[in-house]
Coordinates of C-alpha atoms and ligand atoms in Angstrom, one line a residue:
M1 CA 45.3 30.1 -19.3
A2 CA 46.6 26.6 -19.1
N3 CA 47.0 27.0 -15.4
L4 CA 43.5 28.2 -15.0
T5 CA 42.1 25.3 -17.1
T6 CA 44.0 22.8 -14.9
S7 CA 42.8 24.3 -11.7
L8 CA 39.3 24.3 -13.1
V9 CA 39.6 20.6 -14.0
V10 CA 40.9 19.9 -10.5
L11 CA 38.1 21.8 -8.9
V12 CA 35.5 20.0 -10.9
L13 CA 37.0 16.6 -10.1
W14 CA 37.3 17.6 -6.5
L15 CA 33.7 18.8 -6.4
S16 CA 32.4 15.6 -8.0
L17 CA 34.4 13.5 -5.5
I18 CA 32.8 15.4 -2.6
S19 CA 29.4 15.0 -4.1
Y20 CA 30.0 11.3 -4.7
A21 CA 31.3 10.7 -1.2
Y22 CA 28.3 12.5 0.1
N23 CA 25.8 10.6 -1.9
V24 CA 27.2 7.3 -0.8
H25 CA 26.7 8.4 2.8
A26 CA 23.3 10.0 2.2
T27 CA 21.2 9.8 5.2
R28 CA 17.7 10.9 6.0
M29 CA 19.1 14.1 7.6
A30 CA 18.3 17.3 5.8
H31 CA 21.2 19.2 4.3
W32 CA 21.9 21.8 1.7
P33 CA 24.0 20.4 -1.0
R34 CA 26.5 22.4 -2.9
G35 CA 29.0 21.7 -5.6
S36 CA 28.8 19.7 -8.7
S37 CA 25.6 19.9 -10.8
T38 CA 25.7 16.3 -11.7
R39 CA 24.8 13.8 -9.0
F40 CA 25.6 10.1 -9.2
Y41 CA 23.8 7.5 -7.2
D42 CA 24.5 3.8 -7.1
F43 CA 21.3 1.9 -6.4
K44 CA 21.6 -1.8 -5.7
I45 CA 18.2 -3.4 -5.6
Q46 CA 18.4 -5.9 -2.9
T47 CA 16.3 -8.0 -0.6
L48 CA 16.5 -7.3 3.1
K49 CA 15.4 -9.5 5.9
I50 CA 13.2 -7.5 8.3
T51 CA 11.2 -8.3 11.4
K52 CA 8.2 -6.1 12.0
L53 CA 4.8 -6.9 13.8
C54 CA 6.3 -10.2 15.0
N55 CA 6.8 -11.3 11.5
T56 CA 10.0 -11.8 9.6
K57 CA 10.1 -11.5 5.8
E58 CA 12.4 -10.4 3.0
L59 CA 11.5 -7.1 1.4
V60 CA 12.9 -5.4 -1.6
T61 CA 14.8 -2.2 -1.2
V62 CA 17.9 -0.2 -2.2
N63 CA 21.4 -0.6 -0.7
G64 CA 20.0 -2.5 2.3
I65 CA 18.2 0.6 3.7
F66 CA 14.4 0.7 4.3
P67 CA 12.9 3.1 3.3
G68 CA 15.5 3.5 0.6
P69 CA 18.2 6.2 0.3
V70 CA 17.3 9.9 -0.1
I71 CA 18.3 11.6 -3.3
Y72 CA 19.4 15.2 -2.7
A73 CA 19.9 17.6 -5.5
Q74 CA 19.4 21.2 -6.6
E75 CA 17.2 22.7 -9.2
D76 CA 18.5 22.2 -12.7
D77 CA 20.9 19.4 -11.6
R78 CA 21.6 16.4 -13.7
I79 CA 20.8 13.1 -12.0
I80 CA 22.4 9.8 -12.9
V81 CA 21.3 6.7 -11.0
K82 CA 22.8 3.4 -11.9
I83 CA 20.4 0.5 -11.0
T84 CA 21.7 -3.0 -10.5
N85 CA 19.0 -5.5 -9.9
E86 CA 20.3 -8.1 -7.4
T87 CA 16.9 -9.5 -6.7
P88 CA 14.9 -12.2 -8.6
Y89 CA 12.1 -9.6 -9.3
N90 CA 11.7 -7.6 -12.4
T91 CA 11.9 -3.9 -11.5
T92 CA 12.0 -0.3 -12.8
I93 CA 12.3 3.0 -10.9
H94 CA 10.0 6.0 -11.5
W95 CA 11.0 9.5 -10.3
H96 CA 7.6 10.6 -9.2
G97 CA 6.9 14.2 -10.1
V98 CA 10.0 14.7 -12.2
R99 CA 8.7 16.1 -15.5
Q100 CA 11.4 14.3 -17.6
R101 CA 11.8 17.1 -20.1
L102 CA 13.0 15.3 -23.3
S103 CA 13.9 12.2 -21.3
C104 CA 10.8 10.0 -21.5
W105 CA 13.1 6.9 -21.8
F106 CA 14.1 7.4 -18.2
D107 CA 10.6 7.9 -16.7
G108 CA 10.3 4.3 -15.4
P109 CA 6.8 2.9 -15.7
S110 CA 7.1 -0.7 -16.8
Y111 CA 5.7 -1.5 -20.3
I112 CA 5.0 2.2 -20.9
T113 CA 8.5 3.7 -21.3
Q114 CA 10.7 0.7 -20.7
C115 CA 10.8 -3.1 -20.2
P116 CA 11.6 -4.1 -16.7
I117 CA 15.2 -4.5 -15.4
Q118 CA 15.5 -8.2 -15.0
A119 CA 17.3 -10.1 -12.3
G120 CA 21.1 -9.5 -12.6
Q121 CA 20.7 -6.6 -15.1
T122 CA 21.6 -3.0 -14.9
F123 CA 20.2 0.2 -16.3
T124 CA 21.3 3.8 -15.8
Y125 CA 18.6 6.5 -15.4
E126 CA 19.8 10.0 -16.5
F127 CA 17.7 13.2 -16.5
T128 CA 17.8 16.9 -15.6
L129 CA 15.6 18.6 -13.0
V130 CA 14.6 21.4 -15.4
N131 CA 12.9 24.2 -13.4
Q132 CA 12.0 21.8 -10.7
K133 CA 12.6 21.9 -6.9
G134 CA 10.8 20.6 -3.9
T135 CA 9.7 17.3 -2.4
F136 CA 9.6 14.3 -4.8
F137 CA 10.0 10.6 -4.3
W138 CA 11.2 7.6 -6.3
H139 CA 9.4 4.2 -6.4
A140 CA 9.4 1.0 -8.2
H141 CA 6.9 1.0 -11.1
V142 CA 6.3 -2.7 -11.6
S143 CA 3.7 -5.0 -9.9
W144 CA 3.3 -3.9 -6.3
L145 CA 7.0 -3.7 -5.6
R146 CA 6.7 0.0 -4.6
A147 CA 5.2 -1.1 -1.3
T148 CA 8.8 -1.3 -0.1
L149 CA 10.9 -0.1 -2.9
Y150 CA 10.7 3.7 -2.4
G151 CA 12.6 6.7 -1.0
A152 CA 12.5 10.4 -0.9
F153 CA 13.9 12.8 -3.5
V154 CA 14.6 16.3 -2.2
V155 CA 15.5 19.1 -4.6
Y156 CA 16.7 22.4 -3.2
P157 CA 16.5 25.8 -4.8
K158 CA 19.5 27.0 -6.7
P159 CA 22.3 28.4 -4.5
G160 CA 21.4 31.8 -3.0
V161 CA 17.7 31.4 -3.8
P162 CA 15.7 31.4 -0.5
Y163 CA 12.5 29.6 0.3
P164 CA 9.4 31.9 0.0
F165 CA 8.9 31.6 3.8
N166 CA 11.1 32.0 6.8
Y167 CA 14.0 29.6 6.8
P168 CA 13.0 26.7 9.1
Y169 CA 15.2 25.6 11.9
Q170 CA 15.4 22.1 10.5
E171 CA 13.8 19.9 7.9
H172 CA 12.5 16.4 8.2
I173 CA 11.2 13.9 5.6
L174 CA 8.2 11.8 6.6
L175 CA 7.4 9.0 4.2
L176 CA 4.0 7.6 4.8
G177 CA 3.8 3.9 3.8
E178 CA 1.9 0.7 4.0
Y179 CA 3.4 -2.5 5.4
Y180 CA 2.4 -6.0 4.4
N181 CA 3.5 -9.0 6.2
K182 CA 3.2 -11.1 3.1
D183 CA 5.3 -10.9 -0.1
V184 CA 3.7 -8.0 -2.1
V185 CA 4.4 -9.5 -5.5
Q186 CA 2.6 -12.7 -4.6
L187 CA -0.2 -10.6 -3.0
E188 CA -0.8 -8.8 -6.2
R189 CA -0.9 -12.0 -8.2
A190 CA -3.2 -13.7 -5.7
T191 CA -5.5 -10.7 -5.7
I192 CA -5.8 -10.5 -9.4
A193 CA -6.3 -14.3 -9.7
S194 CA -9.1 -14.2 -7.1
G195 CA -11.0 -11.5 -9.1
G196 CA -11.8 -10.0 -5.7
N197 CA -10.7 -7.1 -3.5
P198 CA -7.2 -6.7 -2.2
P199 CA -6.3 -7.5 1.4
V200 CA -5.9 -4.5 3.7
T201 CA -2.4 -3.4 4.7
D202 CA -1.1 -4.9 8.0
A203 CA 0.1 -1.5 9.2
Y204 CA 0.6 2.1 8.1
T205 CA 4.1 3.3 8.6
I206 CA 5.9 6.6 9.0
N207 CA 9.5 6.3 7.7
G208 CA 9.0 2.5 7.8
H209 CA 7.9 2.5 11.5
P210 CA 4.3 1.5 12.4
G211 CA 4.4 2.9 15.9
P212 CA 2.9 1.6 19.2
N213 CA -0.7 0.9 18.1
Y214 CA 0.1 -2.4 16.4
N215 CA 1.0 -5.8 17.8
C216 CA 4.7 -6.2 18.6
S217 CA 5.4 -2.7 17.6
K218 CA 5.7 -0.8 20.8
N219 CA 9.3 0.3 20.2
D220 CA 9.1 0.5 16.5
V221 CA 8.4 4.2 16.5
Y222 CA 9.8 7.1 14.4
K223 CA 10.7 10.2 16.4
I224 CA 11.5 13.8 15.7
D225 CA 13.3 15.8 18.5
V226 CA 12.3 19.4 18.5
V227 CA 13.5 22.5 20.2
P228 CA 10.8 24.6 21.9
G229 CA 9.9 27.7 19.9
K230 CA 11.5 26.5 16.6
T231 CA 9.8 26.0 13.3
Y232 CA 10.3 22.8 11.3
L233 CA 9.7 22.0 7.7
L234 CA 8.2 18.6 7.3
R235 CA 8.3 17.0 3.8
L236 CA 5.3 14.6 3.8
I237 CA 5.2 12.0 1.1
N238 CA 2.5 9.4 0.6
A239 CA 4.4 6.4 -0.7
G240 CA 1.6 4.0 0.3
L241 CA 0.1 1.4 -2.0
N242 CA -3.7 1.2 -1.8
S243 CA -4.9 3.8 0.7
E244 CA -5.3 7.5 1.0
N245 CA -4.4 9.0 4.4
F246 CA -4.9 11.8 6.8
F247 CA -2.0 13.2 8.8
A248 CA -2.1 15.4 11.9
I249 CA 0.1 16.3 14.8
A250 CA -1.5 16.5 18.3
N251 CA -2.1 20.2 19.3
H252 CA -0.1 21.6 16.5
K253 CA -1.1 23.5 13.4
L254 CA 0.3 22.6 10.0
T255 CA 1.0 25.4 7.4
I256 CA 1.1 24.0 3.9
V257 CA 3.7 25.8 1.8
E258 CA 4.2 23.4 -1.1
A259 CA 2.2 20.6 -2.8
D260 CA 3.5 18.2 -5.4
A261 CA 6.8 20.1 -5.5
E262 CA 5.4 23.5 -6.3
Y263 CA 5.0 26.4 -3.8
T264 CA 1.6 27.3 -2.5
K265 CA 0.2 30.2 -0.7
P266 CA 0.6 29.4 3.0
F267 CA -2.5 27.7 4.3
T268 CA -2.9 26.7 7.9
T269 CA -4.9 23.6 8.9
D270 CA -5.2 21.0 11.6
R271 CA -4.6 18.1 9.2
V272 CA -3.8 17.2 5.7
M273 CA -4.9 14.4 3.4
L274 CA -2.5 12.8 0.9
G275 CA -3.3 10.3 -1.7
P276 CA -0.5 7.9 -2.7
G277 CA 1.7 9.9 -5.0
Q278 CA 1.1 13.2 -3.4
T279 CA 3.7 15.2 -1.4
I280 CA 3.0 18.2 0.8
N281 CA 5.4 20.4 2.7
V282 CA 4.2 21.9 6.0
L283 CA 5.7 24.2 8.5
V284 CA 5.2 23.3 12.2
T285 CA 6.1 25.5 15.1
A286 CA 6.9 23.9 18.4
N287 CA 4.8 26.4 20.3
Q288 CA 3.1 24.1 22.8
P289 CA 4.0 23.1 26.4
I290 CA 7.0 20.9 26.6
G291 CA 5.9 17.3 25.9
K292 CA 5.6 14.4 23.6
Y293 CA 3.0 14.7 20.8
S294 CA 1.7 12.1 18.4
M295 CA 2.1 12.5 14.7
A296 CA -0.6 10.3 13.3
M297 CA -1.4 8.7 9.9
G298 CA -4.9 7.2 9.5
P299 CA -7.2 6.1 6.6
Y300 CA -9.3 8.2 4.3
S301 CA -11.5 5.6 2.7
S302 CA -14.2 7.0 0.5
A303 CA -15.4 3.8 -1.3
K304 CA -18.6 2.4 0.1
G305 CA -18.2 -0.9 1.9
A306 CA -14.5 -1.2 1.2
A307 CA -12.3 -2.8 3.9
F308 CA -9.4 -0.8 5.2
Q309 CA -6.9 -0.7 8.0
N310 CA -8.3 1.4 10.8
I311 CA -5.4 1.5 13.2
S312 CA -3.3 4.6 12.9
A313 CA 0.5 4.7 12.5
I314 CA 2.0 6.9 15.2
A315 CA 5.3 8.8 15.3
H316 CA 6.5 11.2 18.0
F317 CA 7.1 14.9 17.9
Q318 CA 9.1 15.2 21.0
Y319 CA 10.2 18.4 22.7
L320 CA 13.6 18.7 24.3
G321 CA 13.1 18.3 28.0
A322 CA 10.0 16.1 27.7
V323 CA 9.9 13.0 29.9
T324 CA 11.1 10.3 27.6
N325 CA 8.8 7.5 28.6
S326 CA 5.7 9.7 29.1
V327 CA 2.7 8.8 27.0
S328 CA 2.3 11.0 23.9
L329 CA -0.7 13.3 23.5
P330 CA -3.0 11.8 20.9
A331 CA -3.6 13.5 17.5
Q332 CA -7.1 14.0 16.3
L333 CA -7.7 12.5 12.8
P334 CA -10.9 13.0 10.9
S335 CA -13.2 10.0 10.5
F336 CA -12.2 7.7 7.6
S337 CA -15.2 9.0 5.5
D338 CA -14.8 12.8 6.1
N339 CA -15.0 14.1 2.6
L340 CA -15.4 17.6 3.9
A341 CA -12.0 17.5 5.7
V342 CA -10.5 16.6 2.3
K343 CA -12.3 19.4 0.5
T344 CA -11.2 21.9 3.1
V345 CA -7.5 21.1 2.4
M346 CA -8.1 21.2 -1.3
D347 CA -9.8 24.6 -1.1
G348 CA -6.7 25.9 0.6
L349 CA -4.3 25.0 -2.2
K350 CA -3.4 27.9 -4.4
S351 CA -0.3 28.5 -6.3
L352 CA 2.0 31.0 -4.5
N353 CA 2.0 33.4 -7.5
T354 CA -0.3 34.1 -10.4
V355 CA 0.3 31.4 -12.9
N356 CA 0.2 31.1 -16.7
V357 CA -2.8 28.7 -17.2
P358 CA -3.7 27.9 -20.8
K359 CA -6.7 30.1 -21.5
E360 CA -7.5 28.7 -24.9
I361 CA -8.0 25.0 -25.3
D362 CA -7.2 22.9 -28.4
A363 CA -8.2 19.5 -26.9
N364 CA -11.2 19.3 -24.6
L365 CA -11.1 15.8 -23.1
F366 CA -13.5 14.2 -20.8
I367 CA -12.5 11.0 -19.0
T368 CA -14.6 9.0 -16.6
I369 CA -12.7 7.1 -13.9
G370 CA -14.1 4.3 -11.8
L371 CA -14.5 0.6 -11.0
N372 CA -16.2 -2.1 -13.0
V373 CA -17.3 -5.7 -12.5
Q374 CA -16.6 -8.0 -15.4
K375 CA -18.6 -11.2 -16.0
C376 CA -17.0 -14.3 -14.7
Q377 CA -15.3 -16.3 -17.6
S378 CA -13.5 -18.8 -15.4
K379 CA -14.3 -22.5 -15.1
T380 CA -13.4 -22.2 -11.4
P381 CA -15.5 -19.2 -10.3
N382 CA -15.1 -20.0 -6.6
Q383 CA -11.4 -19.3 -7.1
N384 CA -11.3 -16.6 -9.7
C385 CA -14.6 -14.7 -9.5
Q386 CA -14.6 -13.4 -6.0
G387 CA -15.6 -9.9 -7.0
L388 CA -19.0 -8.3 -6.5
N389 CA -22.0 -10.4 -7.7
N390 CA -19.6 -13.3 -8.4
G391 CA -17.8 -11.3 -11.1
V392 CA -14.2 -10.1 -11.6
M393 CA -13.2 -6.6 -10.3
A394 CA -11.8 -4.2 -12.9
A395 CA -11.3 -0.5 -13.3
S396 CA -11.3 1.8 -16.3
M397 CA -11.0 5.2 -17.9
N398 CA -13.9 6.0 -20.3
N399 CA -15.0 2.5 -19.6
I400 CA -11.9 1.0 -21.2
S401 CA -9.8 -1.1 -18.9
F402 CA -6.1 -0.6 -19.7
I403 CA -4.2 -3.7 -20.5
K404 CA -0.4 -3.3 -20.3
P405 CA 1.3 -4.3 -23.6
P406 CA 4.0 -7.0 -23.8
I407 CA 6.6 -4.5 -24.9
S408 CA 7.1 -0.9 -23.9
L409 CA 4.7 1.5 -25.6
L410 CA 7.4 4.1 -26.1
E411 CA 9.6 1.6 -27.9
A412 CA 6.8 0.4 -30.0
Y413 CA 5.8 3.9 -30.9
Y414 CA 9.4 5.1 -31.5
K415 CA 10.3 2.1 -33.7
K416 CA 6.9 2.2 -35.4
M417 CA 6.2 -1.5 -34.5
N418 CA 2.5 -2.3 -34.9
G419 CA 0.3 -4.5 -32.9
S420 CA 0.8 -3.7 -29.2
F421 CA -1.5 -0.8 -28.9
T422 CA -4.2 1.2 -30.8
E423 CA -4.5 5.0 -31.0
D424 CA -8.2 5.1 -30.5
F425 CA -8.6 6.0 -26.8
P426 CA -11.7 8.2 -26.9
G427 CA -11.5 11.8 -25.9
V428 CA -15.0 11.6 -24.4
P429 CA -17.0 8.7 -22.9
L430 CA -18.5 6.2 -25.4
K431 CA -21.8 7.1 -23.9
F432 CA -23.0 10.0 -21.7
Y433 CA -25.3 9.0 -18.8
D434 CA -25.6 9.8 -15.1
F435 CA -22.0 8.9 -14.3
V436 CA -22.4 9.2 -10.6
N437 CA -25.6 7.2 -10.2
G438 CA -25.9 5.1 -13.4
A439 CA -24.2 2.3 -15.2
P440 CA -22.2 2.5 -18.5
N441 CA -24.1 -0.1 -20.5
N442 CA -27.7 -0.4 -21.8
I443 CA -28.8 -2.8 -19.2
P444 CA -28.7 -0.7 -16.1
N445 CA -26.8 -3.2 -14.0
D446 CA -24.3 -4.2 -16.7
T447 CA -21.1 -2.7 -15.3
Q448 CA -18.7 -4.3 -17.7
A449 CA -15.8 -2.4 -19.2
L450 CA -14.0 -3.0 -22.6
N451 CA -10.4 -4.2 -22.5
G452 CA -7.7 -2.6 -24.5
T453 CA -4.4 -0.9 -24.8
R454 CA -5.7 2.3 -26.3
V455 CA -3.7 5.5 -26.2
K456 CA -4.6 9.1 -27.0
V457 CA -2.3 11.0 -29.5
L458 CA -1.6 14.7 -29.0
E459 CA 0.2 17.0 -31.4
Y460 CA 3.1 18.9 -29.9
G461 CA 1.9 22.0 -28.2
T462 CA -1.7 21.0 -27.7
R463 CA -3.4 23.0 -25.0
V464 CA -5.3 20.3 -23.1
Q465 CA -8.2 20.6 -20.8
L466 CA -9.2 17.3 -19.1
I467 CA -12.3 16.7 -17.1
L468 CA -11.8 13.7 -14.8
Q469 CA -15.2 12.4 -13.8
D470 CA -15.6 9.8 -11.0
T471 CA -18.3 7.2 -11.7
G472 CA -20.5 5.3 -9.2
T473 CA -20.6 2.2 -11.4
V474 CA -19.4 0.1 -8.4
T475 CA -18.9 2.8 -5.8
T476 CA -18.0 6.4 -5.9
E477 CA -14.5 6.9 -4.5
N478 CA -11.7 9.5 -4.4
H479 CA -9.1 8.5 -7.0
P480 CA -5.6 10.0 -6.9
I481 CA -5.0 10.4 -10.7
H482 CA -1.3 10.9 -11.6
L483 CA 0.0 12.1 -14.9
H484 CA 3.6 11.4 -15.9
G485 CA 5.8 13.9 -17.7
Y486 CA 3.8 17.0 -16.7
S487 CA 2.4 19.0 -13.9
F488 CA -1.1 20.4 -14.5
Y489 CA -3.2 23.2 -13.2
V490 CA -6.1 22.0 -11.2
V491 CA -8.5 24.7 -12.4
G492 CA -11.7 23.3 -10.8
Y493 CA -13.4 20.5 -9.0
G494 CA -16.7 19.7 -7.5
T495 CA -19.2 17.0 -6.6
G496 CA -21.8 15.3 -8.8
N497 CA -21.7 15.2 -12.6
Y498 CA -19.6 17.9 -14.3
N499 CA -21.7 20.6 -15.6
P500 CA -19.9 23.3 -17.7
Q501 CA -22.8 25.7 -17.0
T502 CA -22.2 25.7 -13.3
A503 CA -18.6 24.8 -12.9
N504 CA -16.4 27.4 -11.3
F505 CA -12.8 27.7 -12.6
N506 CA -9.8 29.4 -11.0
L507 CA -7.6 30.6 -13.8
V508 CA -5.6 32.9 -11.6
D509 CA -3.7 30.9 -9.0
P510 CA -4.7 27.2 -9.2
P511 CA -2.3 24.7 -7.7
Y512 CA 0.2 23.1 -10.1
M513 CA 0.2 19.4 -9.3
N514 CA 1.0 15.9 -10.7
T515 CA -1.5 13.9 -8.8
I516 CA -5.1 15.0 -8.2
G517 CA -7.5 13.4 -5.8
V518 CA -10.7 13.6 -7.8
P519 CA -13.5 14.0 -5.3
A520 CA -15.6 11.0 -4.5
G521 CA -18.7 11.1 -6.8
G522 CA -17.3 14.3 -8.3
W523 CA -15.0 15.7 -10.9
A524 CA -11.8 17.7 -11.4
A525 CA -10.7 19.9 -14.3
I526 CA -7.0 20.1 -15.2
R527 CA -5.1 22.0 -17.8
F528 CA -1.6 21.5 -19.3
L529 CA 0.4 22.3 -22.4
A530 CA 1.5 19.1 -24.1
D531 CA 5.0 20.2 -24.9
N532 CA 7.0 17.2 -23.8
P533 CA 7.2 14.5 -26.4
G534 CA 7.0 10.9 -25.5
V535 CA 4.5 8.4 -24.1
W536 CA 3.1 9.4 -20.8
F537 CA 1.1 7.2 -18.5
M538 CA -1.9 8.6 -16.6
H539 CA -3.3 6.3 -14.0
C540 CA -4.9 6.0 -10.6
H541 CA -2.1 5.9 -8.0
L542 CA -3.9 3.4 -5.9
D543 CA -2.0 0.4 -7.1
I544 CA -4.9 -2.1 -7.1
H545 CA -6.8 0.3 -9.4
Q546 CA -3.8 0.4 -11.7
S547 CA -3.6 -3.4 -11.7
W548 CA -7.3 -3.4 -12.5
G549 CA -6.8 -1.1 -15.5
L550 CA -7.5 2.4 -14.3
G551 CA -5.2 4.2 -16.7
T552 CA -4.4 5.2 -20.2
S553 CA -1.4 6.8 -22.0
F554 CA -0.8 9.9 -24.0
I555 CA 1.5 10.0 -27.0
V556 CA 2.8 13.5 -27.4
K557 CA 4.3 13.9 -30.8
N558 CA 7.6 15.6 -31.6
G559 CA 7.5 19.3 -32.5
E560 CA 10.1 21.0 -34.6
G561 CA 13.8 21.0 -34.0
V562 CA 15.9 19.3 -31.4
L563 CA 14.4 21.1 -28.5
E564 CA 11.0 19.7 -29.3
T565 CA 12.2 16.2 -30.3
L566 CA 12.6 13.1 -28.1
P567 CA 16.2 12.0 -28.4
H568 CA 17.2 8.4 -29.2
P569 CA 16.9 5.7 -26.5
P570 CA 20.0 4.9 -24.4
A571 CA 22.0 1.8 -25.5
D572 CA 21.4 -0.1 -22.2
M573 CA 17.6 0.0 -22.5
P574 CA 16.3 -3.2 -21.0
R575 CA 14.6 -5.8 -23.3
C576 CA 11.4 -7.5 -22.5
Ligands
C2O1 CU1 4.2 7.5 -8.8 CU2 3.0 6.1 -12.5 O1 3.6 6.7 -10.6

């Protein structure tokens, strides 16, 4: 018996050593991890000097790699990531799509679940991937730092559990991003101070590479080498900041098999659209004549009159045997305003199996989402009121623009500290009107929102239906709305104002997502069971909209017993 225990201890030690050694050398190559069920990662947040587009700057990333290191794990693994902030910037890391079952303290959004990790400080995130597998990503959740502080997070099924599709020959991660020549923290500050719109990105990127369409970027191209006849799994992640994007490969079909880290029925399409925060896995078979094919990422910009980067990022899908310096066949992307192309992909998303959607609803919420223009209050309007009609740009949910509190909401709630938020976020708009074509206030052209840190409280176990309704107050626009702490069933969506009489719901096999692109000038209906206690941010994943206040938070109360109760905070929780 003693012998067996000793050898078990040795085995466990040995396995964790292997896993540690592996993690340290994690690369962007796909692999199938085995061994220990606890995975340690050491993340040093550092600045890195980089030259791109003939411009040299310091960007913030992890361990000197850009995009940052990949986290690999298996379903039900425990993840421990020690963060050491070696930069002068406040930071936090969010594990996008991880439901953080009973671990809200480690969710990461700054001033919602924690104070930022300040310069020189450390904080260790610790959570379990309960019933979760697929493609996730991690990103900074403070100011606009996530423009460069991001990386993939790949969770494999448990040992011996196959994918629900033929095993691909190889897997590749494709992180779609936006690259800014200027310091993004300063850019956010300057944009907010101006009251106006944000600058457009200098380049889109695929795994950090803009590709040949931009200045000084001819050789800064990401490439996948493929063997003719083989099938590849591509893990697409939109880690961009302020734009939604189409992705396509020249002459190749994409078969969607997973969205937001949940399997879908296979759906074959020529292109996909991902809002920031969305992930899609596609299978691609190299069944075309030997050659070099473009993989392209371009804009989907649904807001009227908004400026955007129109040059596509290009990577190469290159067959073995192709002439290396041949030109690549161009990929066909939809036009930037092609709402139908977006709808077609959405229509194709169904959960792989029949799912258990809440049929009865306890909380029927209706939340409008959109932009606002606040009246200029500044004594220097030329500098600070560069928004529409000389106002200040803002955004809101139910016409309340979310102001981040000075301390973390979760801490304030947990310690019953008063004063930093109110519990009166309305479950329906303060006023019903023609959301798509009208304005929220009595005077038809008064587009102001209220300001506040208002949250919505839910009892443990509430079955929630939430209608997200886009407004045309400033312009209609597709908003990628992300909910922390949960995945939700997207049971319906449509254009125009939501009408319960005519809305069609899928309660059989709706997709289970964490970020929903609410159609421009339309609505989406989502359902979830509020059974994870904590404070959960819900916001537009276009960062400028988040900065402008397009968000709110849910407080989900504890239920009964330890399995329904949020544990105490960790001792090393950062202070504000
Ligand atoms: Cu990926 Cu609150 O964010």
